[in-house]
Coordinates of C-alpha atoms in Angstrom, one line a residue:
Chain A
X444 CA 0.0 0.0 0.2
X445 CA 1.6 3.4 -1.3
X446 CA 1.8 5.4 1.9
X447 CA -0.4 8.7 1.9
X448 CA 2.8 10.8 3.8
X449 CA 6.2 10.2 2.7
X450 CA 9.2 12.2 4.1
X451 CA 12.9 10.6 1.9
X452 CA 15.6 11.1 3.0
X453 CA 14.7 14.9 5.0
X454 CA 17.5 16.9 5.4
X455 CA 17.6 20.5 6.8
X456 CA 21.0 22.2 7.5
X457 CA 22.0 25.2 9.2
X458 CA 25.7 26.3 7.8
X459 CA 27.2 22.8 9.4
X460 CA 24.4 22.3 12.2
X461 CA 21.8 19.4 10.6
X462 CA 18.7 19.7 12.4
X463 CA 17.4 17.4 10.3
X464 CA 19.8 14.6 8.9
X465 CA 18.6 12.1 6.1
X466 CA 14.9 11.3 8.0
X467 CA 12.5 8.5 6.6
X468 CA 9.0 8.6 7.4
X469 CA 5.9 6.5 6.0
X470 CA 2.3 7.5 7.4
X471 CA -0.6 5.2 6.3
X472 CA -3.9 6.5 5.3
X473 CA -6.1 6.1 8.7
X474 CA -3.3 5.8 10.6
X475 CA -2.4 7.4 14.0
X476 CA 1.1 8.1 14.0
X477 CA 3.5 9.3 16.9
X478 CA 6.4 11.6 16.5
X479 CA 8.4 10.9 19.6
X480 CA 12.1 12.0 21.1
X481 CA 13.7 14.7 23.8
X482 CA 14.4 18.5 23.1
X483 CA 16.3 19.4 19.7
X484 CA 15.1 15.9 18.1
X485 CA 14.1 18.5 15.2
X486 CA 10.0 16.8 15.4
X487 CA 8.9 20.5 14.8
X488 CA 11.5 21.0 12.2
X489 CA 10.2 18.4 10.3
X490 CA 6.9 19.3 10.6
X491 CA 7.6 23.0 9.7
X492 CA 9.4 21.3 6.4
X493 CA 6.1 19.2 5.7
X494 CA 4.2 22.1 5.7
X495 CA 6.5 23.9 3.7
X496 CA 7.1 26.4 6.9
X497 CA 11.3 26.4 6.2
X498 CA 12.6 25.0 3.1
X499 CA 14.3 21.7 2.9
X500 CA 18.1 21.5 1.9
X501 CA 17.2 17.8 1.2
X502 CA 15.4 15.3 0.1
X503 CA 11.8 15.1 -0.4
X504 CA 8.2 15.0 1.0
X505 CA 5.2 13.6 -0.6
X506 CA 1.7 13.4 0.0
X507 CA -0.3 10.5 -1.8
X508 CA 2.7 10.2 -4.0
X509 CA 3.1 13.7 -5.5
X510 CA 6.0 15.6 -4.2
X511 CA 5.3 18.5 -3.0
X512 CA 8.5 19.9 -1.1
X513 CA 9.0 22.4 -3.5
X514 CA 5.0 24.2 -3.5
X515 CA 4.3 26.9 -1.4
X516 CA 2.9 26.4 1.8
X517 CA -0.8 27.5 0.9
X518 CA -0.5 25.4 -2.0
X519 CA 0.3 22.1 0.4
X520 CA -2.6 23.5 2.3
X521 CA -4.7 22.9 -0.6
X522 CA -3.7 19.7 -1.5
X523 CA -4.8 18.4 2.4
X524 CA -1.6 19.1 4.9
X525 CA -3.6 20.8 8.1
X526 CA -1.3 22.0 11.0
X527 CA -2.0 23.0 14.4
X528 CA 0.2 24.9 15.8
X529 CA 2.8 23.9 19.0
X530 CA 1.6 27.6 20.5
X531 CA -1.9 27.4 20.4
X532 CA -3.0 30.1 17.4
X533 CA -6.6 31.1 16.6
X534 CA -7.7 34.3 15.3
X535 CA -8.4 36.0 19.4
X536 CA -10.2 38.9 18.4
X537 CA -12.5 36.5 16.5
X538 CA -15.8 34.0 18.5
X539 CA -15.0 30.9 19.0
X540 CA -18.4 29.9 15.7
X541 CA -15.5 32.5 13.9
X542 CA -12.3 30.6 14.2
X543 CA -14.1 27.6 13.5
X544 CA -15.7 29.4 10.5
X545 CA -13.0 31.0 9.0
X546 CA -11.3 27.3 9.0
X547 CA -14.1 25.7 6.7
X548 CA -12.5 25.9 3.2
X549 CA -14.7 25.0 0.9
X550 CA -13.8 28.0 -1.1
X551 CA -10.7 29.4 -1.0
X552 CA -10.8 32.5 -3.7
X553 CA -11.8 36.4 -2.2
X554 CA -13.5 37.0 -5.3
X555 CA -15.3 33.5 -4.6
X556 CA -15.5 34.1 -0.7
X557 CA -17.8 37.8 -1.4
X558 CA -20.9 35.3 -2.0
X559 CA -20.2 32.9 0.0
X560 CA -22.8 34.0 3.1
X561 CA -23.3 31.6 6.5
X562 CA -25.3 28.7 5.2
X563 CA -27.1 25.2 7.0
X564 CA -24.0 22.8 6.0
X565 CA -21.6 25.3 7.4
X566 CA -23.6 25.7 10.9
X567 CA -24.0 21.5 10.9
X568 CA -20.2 20.9 11.0
X569 CA -19.6 23.7 13.0
X570 CA -22.2 22.5 15.7
X571 CA -20.2 19.2 15.1
X572 CA -16.1 19.8 15.6
X573 CA -18.0 21.9 18.6
X574 CA -19.3 18.6 20.4
X575 CA -16.4 16.8 19.5
X576 CA -14.1 19.5 21.1
X577 CA -16.0 20.2 23.9
X578 CA -16.9 23.8 22.6
X579 CA -20.6 23.7 21.8
X580 CA -21.5 26.2 24.6
X581 CA -18.4 28.7 24.1
X582 CA -19.1 29.3 20.5
X583 CA -20.1 33.2 20.7
X584 CA -17.3 33.6 23.3
X585 CA -14.1 35.6 21.7
X586 CA -11.4 33.4 21.4
X587 CA -8.9 35.2 23.7
X588 CA -11.1 34.3 26.3
X589 CA -10.7 31.0 26.5
X590 CA -8.5 29.1 28.7
X591 CA -5.4 27.6 27.6
X592 CA -7.1 23.7 27.3
X593 CA -10.1 25.6 25.7
X594 CA -7.8 27.7 23.1
X595 CA -6.1 24.5 22.2
X596 CA -9.3 22.6 21.7
X597 CA -10.3 25.1 19.2
X598 CA -7.9 24.8 17.4
X599 CA -7.7 21.0 17.3
X600 CA -11.4 22.3 15.9
X601 CA -10.0 24.0 13.2
X602 CA -8.0 21.4 12.5
X603 CA -10.5 18.7 12.4
X604 CA -13.3 21.7 10.1
X605 CA -10.7 21.9 7.9
X606 CA -11.6 18.3 6.3
X607 CA -7.6 17.8 5.1
X608 CA -6.7 14.4 3.9
X609 CA -3.6 14.2 7.6
X610 CA -3.5 15.8 10.1
X611 CA -0.1 17.5 11.6
X612 CA -0.5 17.8 15.4
X613 CA 2.4 19.5 17.7
X614 CA 2.2 18.9 20.5
X615 CA -2.0 18.8 21.3
X616 CA -1.6 18.4 25.2
X617 CA 1.0 21.0 25.6
X618 CA -0.1 23.0 29.0
X619 CA -3.2 21.0 30.0
X620 CA -4.4 19.4 32.9
X621 CA -3.9 15.8 33.3
X622 CA -8.2 15.9 32.3
X623 CA -7.6 18.2 29.8
X624 CA -4.8 15.9 28.7
X625 CA -7.9 12.4 28.7
X626 CA -10.1 14.2 27.0
X627 CA -7.7 15.2 24.4
X628 CA -6.7 11.5 24.3
X629 CA -10.8 10.6 23.7
X630 CA -11.1 12.9 21.2
X631 CA -8.4 11.4 19.3
X632 CA -8.9 8.0 19.7
X633 CA -12.3 8.8 18.1
X634 CA -10.6 10.2 14.8
X635 CA -8.8 6.9 14.2
X636 CA -9.6 5.0 10.9
X637 CA -11.3 8.0 9.7
X638 CA -8.5 10.4 9.8
X639 CA -4.7 10.5 9.5
X640 CA -3.1 12.1 12.0
X641 CA 0.6 12.6 12.3
X642 CA 1.7 13.4 16.1
X643 CA 4.3 15.0 17.9
X644 CA 4.1 14.7 22.0
X645 CA 5.8 13.5 24.9
X646 CA 3.3 13.0 26.8
X647 CA 4.6 9.2 27.6
X648 CA 0.9 8.9 29.1
X649 CA -0.8 10.4 26.4
X650 CA 1.3 8.4 23.5
X651 CA 0.0 4.9 25.6
X652 CA -3.1 6.5 25.1
X653 CA -3.6 7.1 21.9
X654 CA -1.1 6.1 19.9
X655 CA -0.8 2.5 17.4
X656 CA 2.3 3.1 15.4
X657 CA 5.3 5.2 17.2
X658 CA 8.3 6.9 15.2
X659 CA 11.3 7.5 17.6
X660 CA 13.9 10.7 16.4
X661 CA 17.0 11.7 17.8
X662 CA 19.5 14.1 16.5
X663 CA 17.3 14.9 14.1
X664 CA 17.6 10.9 12.4
X665 CA 15.3 8.3 13.0
X666 CA 16.3 6.4 15.6
X667 CA 13.5 3.5 16.3
X668 CA 9.8 2.4 15.1
X669 CA 6.9 0.7 16.5
X670 CA 4.6 -0.2 18.4
X671 CA 4.5 2.0 21.9
X672 CA 5.2 -1.7 23.9
X673 CA 8.5 -2.0 20.9
X674 CA 9.6 1.6 21.6
X675 CA 9.4 1.3 25.1
X676 CA 11.5 -1.6 25.6
X677 CA 14.1 -0.8 22.5
X678 CA 17.6 -0.7 24.6
X679 CA 18.2 2.6 22.0
X680 CA 15.4 4.1 23.1
X681 CA 15.8 3.9 26.8
X682 CA 19.5 5.4 26.1
X683 CA 18.3 8.2 24.6
X684 CA 15.5 8.9 27.1
X685 CA 17.5 8.2 30.5
X686 CA 19.5 11.0 29.7
X687 CA 16.6 12.9 29.2
X688 CA 15.5 11.5 32.9
X689 CA 13.6 8.4 31.5
X690 CA 11.2 7.8 28.9
X691 CA 8.1 7.5 31.2
X692 CA 9.5 11.2 32.8
X693 CA 7.0 13.3 31.5
X694 CA 4.3 10.9 32.3
Chain B
X995 CA -19.3 36.8 26.8
X996 CA -19.3 39.2 24.3
X997 CA -23.5 39.0 22.5
X998 CA -25.3 41.9 23.6
X999 CA -28.0 43.9 21.4
X1000 CA -24.4 45.8 19.3
X1001 CA -23.7 42.3 18.4
X1002 CA -27.2 41.6 16.9
X1003 CA -27.1 41.3 13.0
X1004 CA -31.1 42.0 12.5
X1005 CA -30.4 44.8 14.9
X1006 CA -27.1 46.5 13.5
X1007 CA -29.3 46.7 10.1
X1008 CA -32.3 48.4 11.6
X1009 CA -29.8 50.9 13.3
X1010 CA -27.7 51.6 9.8
X1011 CA -31.2 51.3 7.7
X1012 CA -33.5 53.5 9.9
X1013 CA -30.8 55.7 10.4
X1014 CA -29.9 56.4 6.6
X1015 CA -33.4 56.9 6.1
X1016 CA -33.5 59.2 8.7
X1017 CA -31.0 61.4 7.4
X1018 CA -33.1 61.8 3.9
X1019 CA -35.3 64.4 5.7
X1020 CA -32.3 66.7 6.4
X1021 CA -32.5 68.9 4.2
X1022 CA -36.0 69.4 4.4
X1023 CA -35.7 70.2 8.0
X1024 CA -32.8 72.7 7.5
X1025 CA -34.6 73.9 4.4
X1026 CA -31.3 76.5 3.7
X1027 CA -29.3 76.1 0.5
X1028 CA -25.7 76.6 2.3
X1029 CA -26.4 74.4 5.2
X1030 CA -27.6 71.2 3.0
X1031 CA -24.7 72.0 0.8
X1032 CA -22.4 71.5 3.7
X1033 CA -23.8 68.7 5.0
X1034 CA -24.1 67.0 1.5
X1035 CA -20.0 67.6 2.2
X1036 CA -20.3 65.7 5.1
X1037 CA -21.4 62.4 3.6
X1038 CA -19.1 62.3 1.3
X1039 CA -16.4 63.1 3.6
X1040 CA -18.7 59.9 6.2
X1041 CA -17.9 58.1 2.8
X1042 CA -14.6 58.8 3.3
X1043 CA -14.2 57.3 6.8
X1044 CA -16.4 54.5 5.2
X1045 CA -13.6 53.4 3.1
X1046 CA -10.7 53.5 6.4
X1047 CA -12.8 51.6 8.7
X1048 CA -13.1 48.6 5.9
X1049 CA -9.1 49.0 5.2
X1050 CA -7.4 49.7 8.3
X1051 CA -10.6 48.7 11.1
X1052 CA -11.5 45.1 9.8
X1053 CA -8.7 44.6 7.3
X1054 CA -5.5 45.8 10.1
X1055 CA -3.9 47.6 6.7
X1056 CA -3.4 50.9 8.3
X1057 CA -3.7 53.1 4.7
X1058 CA -2.6 56.9 4.8
X1059 CA -3.2 56.9 1.0
X1060 CA -6.8 56.6 0.7
X1061 CA -6.3 60.7 -0.3
X1062 CA -4.8 59.0 -3.7
X1063 CA -8.4 57.5 -5.5
X1064 CA -10.2 60.3 -4.3
X1065 CA -8.0 62.9 -5.2
X1066 CA -7.5 60.6 -9.0
X1067 CA -10.7 60.7 -8.6
X1068 CA -11.3 63.8 -7.8
X1069 CA -9.4 65.5 -10.6
X1070 CA -11.1 62.8 -13.2
X1071 CA -15.0 64.4 -12.2
X1072 CA -12.9 67.4 -12.3
X1073 CA -11.7 67.0 -16.2
X1074 CA -14.7 65.6 -17.0
X1075 CA -17.4 68.8 -15.7
X1076 CA -14.7 70.9 -17.6
X1077 CA -15.1 69.4 -20.9
X1078 CA -18.8 69.9 -20.3
X1079 CA -17.7 73.6 -20.7
X1080 CA -15.8 72.9 -23.2
X1081 CA -17.2 73.6 -26.7
X1082 CA -14.8 71.2 -30.1
X1083 CA -16.0 74.3 -32.5
X1084 CA -15.2 77.9 -30.9
X1085 CA -13.4 76.6 -27.5
X1086 CA -11.5 73.5 -27.3
X1087 CA -9.5 73.7 -25.1
X1088 CA -9.7 74.9 -20.6
X1089 CA -8.3 78.7 -20.9
X1090 CA -5.6 77.8 -17.7
X1091 CA -3.9 75.3 -20.9
X1092 CA -3.9 78.3 -23.1
X1093 CA -1.8 80.4 -20.2
X1094 CA 0.2 77.9 -19.9
X1095 CA 1.4 77.9 -23.9
X1096 CA -0.4 74.4 -24.4
X1097 CA -2.0 74.8 -28.3
X1098 CA -3.5 71.2 -28.7
X1099 CA -5.8 69.5 -26.1
X1100 CA -3.4 66.8 -24.1
X1101 CA -4.1 63.2 -24.7
X1102 CA -5.1 62.7 -21.2
X1103 CA -7.8 65.0 -21.7
X1104 CA -9.5 63.2 -24.8
X1105 CA -11.3 60.5 -23.3
X1106 CA -13.2 63.5 -21.0
X1107 CA -15.2 64.8 -23.9
X1108 CA -18.2 62.0 -23.2
X1109 CA -19.4 62.9 -19.7
X1110 CA -20.2 58.8 -18.8
X1111 CA -17.0 57.7 -19.9
X1112 CA -15.7 59.7 -18.1
X1113 CA -17.6 59.7 -14.4
X1114 CA -16.4 55.7 -15.5
X1115 CA -12.5 56.7 -15.9
X1116 CA -12.4 58.4 -12.8
X1117 CA -13.7 55.4 -10.4
X1118 CA -11.9 53.1 -12.4
X1119 CA -8.2 54.4 -12.6
X1120 CA -7.8 55.2 -9.1
X1121 CA -9.7 51.8 -8.7
X1122 CA -7.3 49.5 -10.7
X1123 CA -4.7 51.4 -9.6
X1124 CA -4.8 50.6 -6.3
X1125 CA -5.2 46.9 -7.5
X1126 CA -2.1 47.4 -8.4
X1127 CA -0.3 49.0 -5.3
X1128 CA -1.7 46.8 -3.3
X1129 CA -0.4 44.0 -5.1
X1130 CA 2.7 45.5 -5.5
X1131 CA 2.9 45.6 -1.6
X1132 CA 1.1 43.3 -0.1
X1133 CA 3.1 40.4 -2.4
X1134 CA 6.1 41.8 -0.8
X1135 CA 4.3 41.1 2.6
X1136 CA 4.8 44.6 2.9
X1137 CA 2.9 45.1 6.6
X1138 CA 2.5 47.0 9.9
X1139 CA 3.9 50.8 9.7
X1140 CA 5.6 50.0 6.8
X1141 CA 2.0 50.0 4.8
X1142 CA 1.6 53.2 6.1
X1143 CA 5.2 54.5 5.1
X1144 CA 4.5 53.1 1.8
X1145 CA 0.8 54.7 0.9
X1146 CA 2.2 57.5 2.6
X1147 CA 4.9 58.3 0.2
X1148 CA 2.9 57.3 -2.9
X1149 CA 0.5 60.5 -1.9
X1150 CA 3.2 62.3 -1.8
X1151 CA 4.6 61.6 -5.1
X1152 CA 1.0 62.1 -6.4
X1153 CA 0.6 65.3 -4.6
X1154 CA 3.9 66.7 -6.2
X1155 CA 2.5 65.4 -9.9
X1156 CA -0.7 67.2 -9.4
X1157 CA 1.4 70.2 -8.5
X1158 CA 3.9 70.1 -11.1
X1159 CA 2.0 69.2 -14.0
X1160 CA 0.6 72.4 -14.3
X1161 CA 0.1 72.9 -17.8
X1162 CA -1.8 69.6 -17.2
X1163 CA -3.9 69.6 -13.7
X1164 CA -3.6 73.6 -13.3
X1165 CA -1.3 72.5 -10.5
X1166 CA -1.8 74.6 -7.0
X1167 CA -5.1 76.6 -8.5
X1168 CA -6.5 73.4 -9.6
X1169 CA -9.3 72.9 -11.8
X1170 CA -12.8 74.8 -11.3
X1171 CA -15.4 74.2 -14.0
X1172 CA -17.7 77.3 -14.6
X1173 CA -20.9 75.2 -14.3
X1174 CA -22.2 72.7 -12.8
X1175 CA -22.7 69.0 -13.6
X1176 CA -24.3 68.2 -15.7
X1177 CA -26.9 64.5 -16.9
X1178 CA -27.9 64.5 -20.2
X1179 CA -29.8 67.6 -20.0
X1180 CA -29.9 67.5 -16.3
X1181 CA -28.3 69.8 -14.3
X1182 CA -27.5 68.6 -10.3
X1183 CA -27.1 72.0 -8.8
X1184 CA -24.4 71.6 -5.9
X1185 CA -26.7 74.0 -3.7
X1186 CA -30.1 71.4 -4.2
X1187 CA -31.8 68.9 -2.0
X1188 CA -30.8 66.8 -4.8
X1189 CA -27.4 67.3 -4.4
X1190 CA -27.4 66.3 -1.2
X1191 CA -29.8 62.8 -1.8
X1192 CA -27.5 61.6 -4.5
X1193 CA -24.9 61.5 -2.1
X1194 CA -26.9 60.3 1.1
X1195 CA -27.7 57.8 -1.7
X1196 CA -24.4 56.5 -2.6
X1197 CA -23.1 56.3 0.7
X1198 CA -26.5 54.4 1.9
X1199 CA -25.8 52.3 -0.9
X1200 CA -21.5 52.0 -0.4
X1201 CA -22.3 51.3 3.5
X1202 CA -25.1 48.5 3.2
X1203 CA -22.8 46.7 0.5
X1204 CA -20.1 46.8 2.6
X1205 CA -21.9 45.9 5.7
X1206 CA -22.6 43.0 3.5
X1207 CA -19.4 42.3 2.2
X1208 CA -18.3 42.1 5.9
X1209 CA -20.5 39.4 6.9
X1210 CA -19.6 37.8 4.4
X1211 CA -17.0 34.9 4.5
X1212 CA -14.5 37.2 2.5
X1213 CA -15.5 39.4 5.9
X1214 CA -14.7 37.0 7.9
X1215 CA -11.4 35.7 7.0
X1216 CA -10.7 39.4 6.3
X1217 CA -10.8 39.8 9.7
X1218 CA -9.3 36.7 10.4
X1219 CA -6.0 37.9 7.6
X1220 CA -5.9 40.8 10.8
X1221 CA -5.9 38.6 14.0
X1222 CA -3.3 36.4 12.5
X1223 CA -1.9 36.4 9.2
X1224 CA 0.2 33.4 9.5
X1225 CA -2.6 31.1 11.2
X1226 CA -4.8 32.3 7.7
X1227 CA -2.5 31.3 5.1
X1228 CA -2.6 27.7 6.9
X1229 CA -5.8 28.0 6.7
X1230 CA -4.8 27.7 3.0
X1231 CA -5.9 31.4 2.2
X1232 CA -3.8 33.4 0.4
X1233 CA -2.6 36.2 2.7
X1234 CA -1.9 38.8 0.1
X1235 CA -4.8 38.1 -2.1
X1236 CA -7.2 39.1 0.5
X1237 CA -5.4 42.1 0.9
X1238 CA -5.3 42.9 -2.6
X1239 CA -8.8 43.1 -2.5
X1240 CA -9.9 44.5 0.9
X1241 CA -7.6 47.4 -0.5
X1242 CA -9.0 47.5 -3.8
X1243 CA -12.8 47.8 -2.9
X1244 CA -11.8 50.8 0.2
X1245 CA -10.1 52.3 -3.0
X1246 CA -13.1 52.1 -5.0
X1247 CA -15.8 54.0 -2.2
X1248 CA -12.7 56.1 -1.8
X1249 CA -13.2 57.3 -5.6
X1250 CA -16.7 57.1 -5.5
X1251 CA -16.2 59.8 -2.6
X1252 CA -13.7 62.1 -4.5
X1253 CA -16.5 62.0 -7.3
X1254 CA -18.9 63.4 -5.4
X1255 CA -17.6 65.4 -4.0
X1256 CA -16.1 67.4 -7.1
X1257 CA -19.7 67.7 -7.8
X1258 CA -20.7 69.0 -4.7
X1259 CA -17.9 71.3 -4.4
X1260 CA -17.3 72.4 -8.0
X1261 CA -13.8 72.5 -7.5
X1262 CA -10.5 70.0 -7.1
X1263 CA -7.2 71.4 -6.1
X1264 CA -4.2 69.2 -4.8
X1265 CA -5.1 69.7 -1.3
X1266 CA -7.5 66.7 -2.4
X1267 CA -4.1 65.0 -2.3
X1268 CA -2.7 66.5 0.7
X1269 CA -0.4 64.2 3.4
X1270 CA -2.6 65.9 6.1
X1271 CA -6.4 65.4 4.9
X1272 CA -5.4 61.4 4.4
X1273 CA -4.6 61.4 7.8
X1274 CA -7.4 63.8 9.2
X1275 CA -9.6 60.7 7.2
X1276 CA -8.2 57.9 10.2
X1277 CA -8.6 60.2 12.5
X1278 CA -12.2 60.3 11.5
X1279 CA -12.7 56.8 12.2
X1280 CA -10.9 56.2 14.7
X1281 CA -13.0 58.8 17.1
X1282 CA -16.2 57.1 15.4
X1283 CA -15.1 53.5 16.1
X1284 CA -12.4 52.0 13.3
X1285 CA -14.4 48.2 13.8
X1286 CA -17.8 50.0 13.3
X1287 CA -19.1 51.2 9.5
X1288 CA -21.6 53.5 10.8
X1289 CA -18.9 54.8 13.6
X1290 CA -16.8 55.8 11.7
X1291 CA -19.2 57.5 9.6
X1292 CA -20.4 59.3 12.5
X1293 CA -16.7 60.1 14.1
X1294 CA -16.1 61.8 10.3
X1295 CA -19.5 64.1 11.0
X1296 CA -18.8 64.4 14.6
X1297 CA -15.2 65.8 14.1
X1298 CA -16.0 68.0 10.9
X1299 CA -19.5 68.8 12.8
X1300 CA -16.9 70.7 15.4
X1301 CA -14.5 71.8 12.4
X1302 CA -17.4 74.2 11.0
X1303 CA -18.7 75.1 13.9
X1304 CA -15.1 76.3 15.0
X1305 CA -14.9 78.0 11.5
X1306 CA -11.8 79.3 9.3
X1307 CA -9.8 81.7 12.0
X1308 CA -9.8 78.8 14.3
X1309 CA -8.1 76.6 11.3
X1310 CA -4.9 75.9 12.7
X1311 CA -6.0 75.8 15.5
X1312 CA -8.1 73.5 15.0
X1313 CA -5.5 70.8 13.7
X1314 CA -4.2 70.6 17.5
X1315 CA -7.3 69.7 19.2
X1316 CA -7.4 67.6 16.3
X1317 CA -4.2 65.5 17.3
X1318 CA -5.2 65.8 20.6
X1319 CA -8.2 64.3 20.7
X1320 CA -7.1 61.3 18.3
X1321 CA -4.5 60.9 21.5
X1322 CA -7.5 61.1 24.1
X1323 CA -9.1 58.5 21.6
X1324 CA -5.8 56.0 20.8
X1325 CA -5.5 55.9 25.2
X1326 CA -8.8 55.5 26.5
X1327 CA -11.5 54.6 23.7
X1328 CA -9.0 52.5 21.4
X1329 CA -12.8 51.3 19.4
X1330 CA -14.0 54.8 19.2
X1331 CA -17.4 56.3 20.4
X1332 CA -18.3 52.8 18.8
X1333 CA -16.3 51.2 21.3
X1334 CA -18.7 53.4 24.0
X1335 CA -21.9 52.5 23.2
X1336 CA -20.9 48.7 23.2
X1337 CA -19.5 49.1 26.3
X1338 CA -22.7 50.7 27.6
X1339 CA -24.9 48.1 25.7
X1340 CA -22.9 45.2 27.6
X1341 CA -23.8 46.9 31.3
X1342 CA -27.5 47.5 30.7
X1343 CA -27.5 43.3 29.8
X1344 CA -25.0 41.8 32.5
X1345 CA -27.3 44.3 34.9
X1346 CA -30.7 42.4 34.5
X1347 CA -29.7 38.9 34.0
X1348 CA -26.7 38.1 33.8
X1349 CA -25.8 35.4 31.0
X1350 CA -28.6 36.5 28.6
X1351 CA -28.2 36.4 25.2
X1352 CA -29.2 38.0 22.0

């Protein structure tokens, strides 16, 4: 089976320093893949390279067999990539409803959108996503009045509204309480099969809750891949994480 | 919760429609041609504040160049009305050109023999200019305070041109068409109620049109781009595309104001392209509330009302008053008078029942 997202020998170098170094990754349709690794392993940079926020120094990224690594950001998004940022990025001055509506990208053209008004389909989609991410009662609230956890859910909601082919989540549970993290895990488990997700995370209990397969990066390189049990037993992974105080440290 | 009456779209439409309907009775009530003409001028200045509200309040683009569209359109209309007084046989070229030693009508002026063409050009040229100028700026990702600087520089360039190309523009003196606008056989007297109503009709159409536009998906994305361009780009929207579009629409509205202005004052000079004039538009919008179309229009009425009440002898002193007002508004009322209304309504809603929605 052809992978939906494929990274081939992806490299990012700043002068001599290689932040990502010949990294390979295949994510299949309907899969929830976790990308794990200690701080500075190059996880966020890898996401940046996939979305086009940073330019590759070498290698290529393909989506469904098409090489996209020389496309501009918004073209990649149109091709089906959706990203959730590490620091929650929502439209603070707009309401929760408006944020979700903006993310409902049925049409992208400015001229076309001058003639698009709120309709039943948009409302239904927004209501559906809002209840999925626990924000059903907060639709009228301005985004800058939400709690941190709610802001993260709003952004996850925005990514879901986009109906993208693959969702890239960069530390979706950062700054969340244990309860919020657990709730987020339930949301993700509900998406398996119907959505393809690549999640960067280092909260191990969260990873245990959601992961099918885990890929571990270290110093910009591929280190290991397998089920969560395989990874936790893997000696190399233990060694890398022991230097950081153990893989279970963040749990 | 931000969900008081102020944010109710139905209530907003009612207020807008009632406001413009009431404004239609103003000339009948005052029954004085001089004051009617003054109020018609205020309507046009309100239209400029409207264009600032769109581009700055909603689009987050601080343009100090709205005077470019206004000025270009005003010149186009001035040329059209001037040519209505010329005759191809007996007096083919305006007198100021003769004193500047031109013997033939410049090519630039030729299309303005025909009134409909002239008016269309007066609207089209500034709009297309804003489209190209906007594309140059926003595709290069010029943002924030740099937009203000670039638009200001462009405005100054146009001002110098209008000033220096004396044989074509009559330079400092400006163009004063000898007779009012003729539409076919009909003459639009600038001091008539009719002129006021034309201005009001256009302002109503522009305001309601923009209100509708802002309620569309386009309007939402324009605001999303204002809040966080990077995020909007990751949703797949072309940030520059939306910025160029909103900038162009604001240019069109300012151009419409330019055309109406010359219809009402029968005169155009480089003052329409002055920096202080374009900066004033921003202040009117800020005073009234840049995030509210009607608020911005009322801001223009308010500031210009005070200005004409104080009279001409206070002209330079008034700039001080205006500057002071701007500082106070920015410091204490960032959303202007409309923002004041918003928080008053918020308080009204909060008092009787804490969680009552719309």
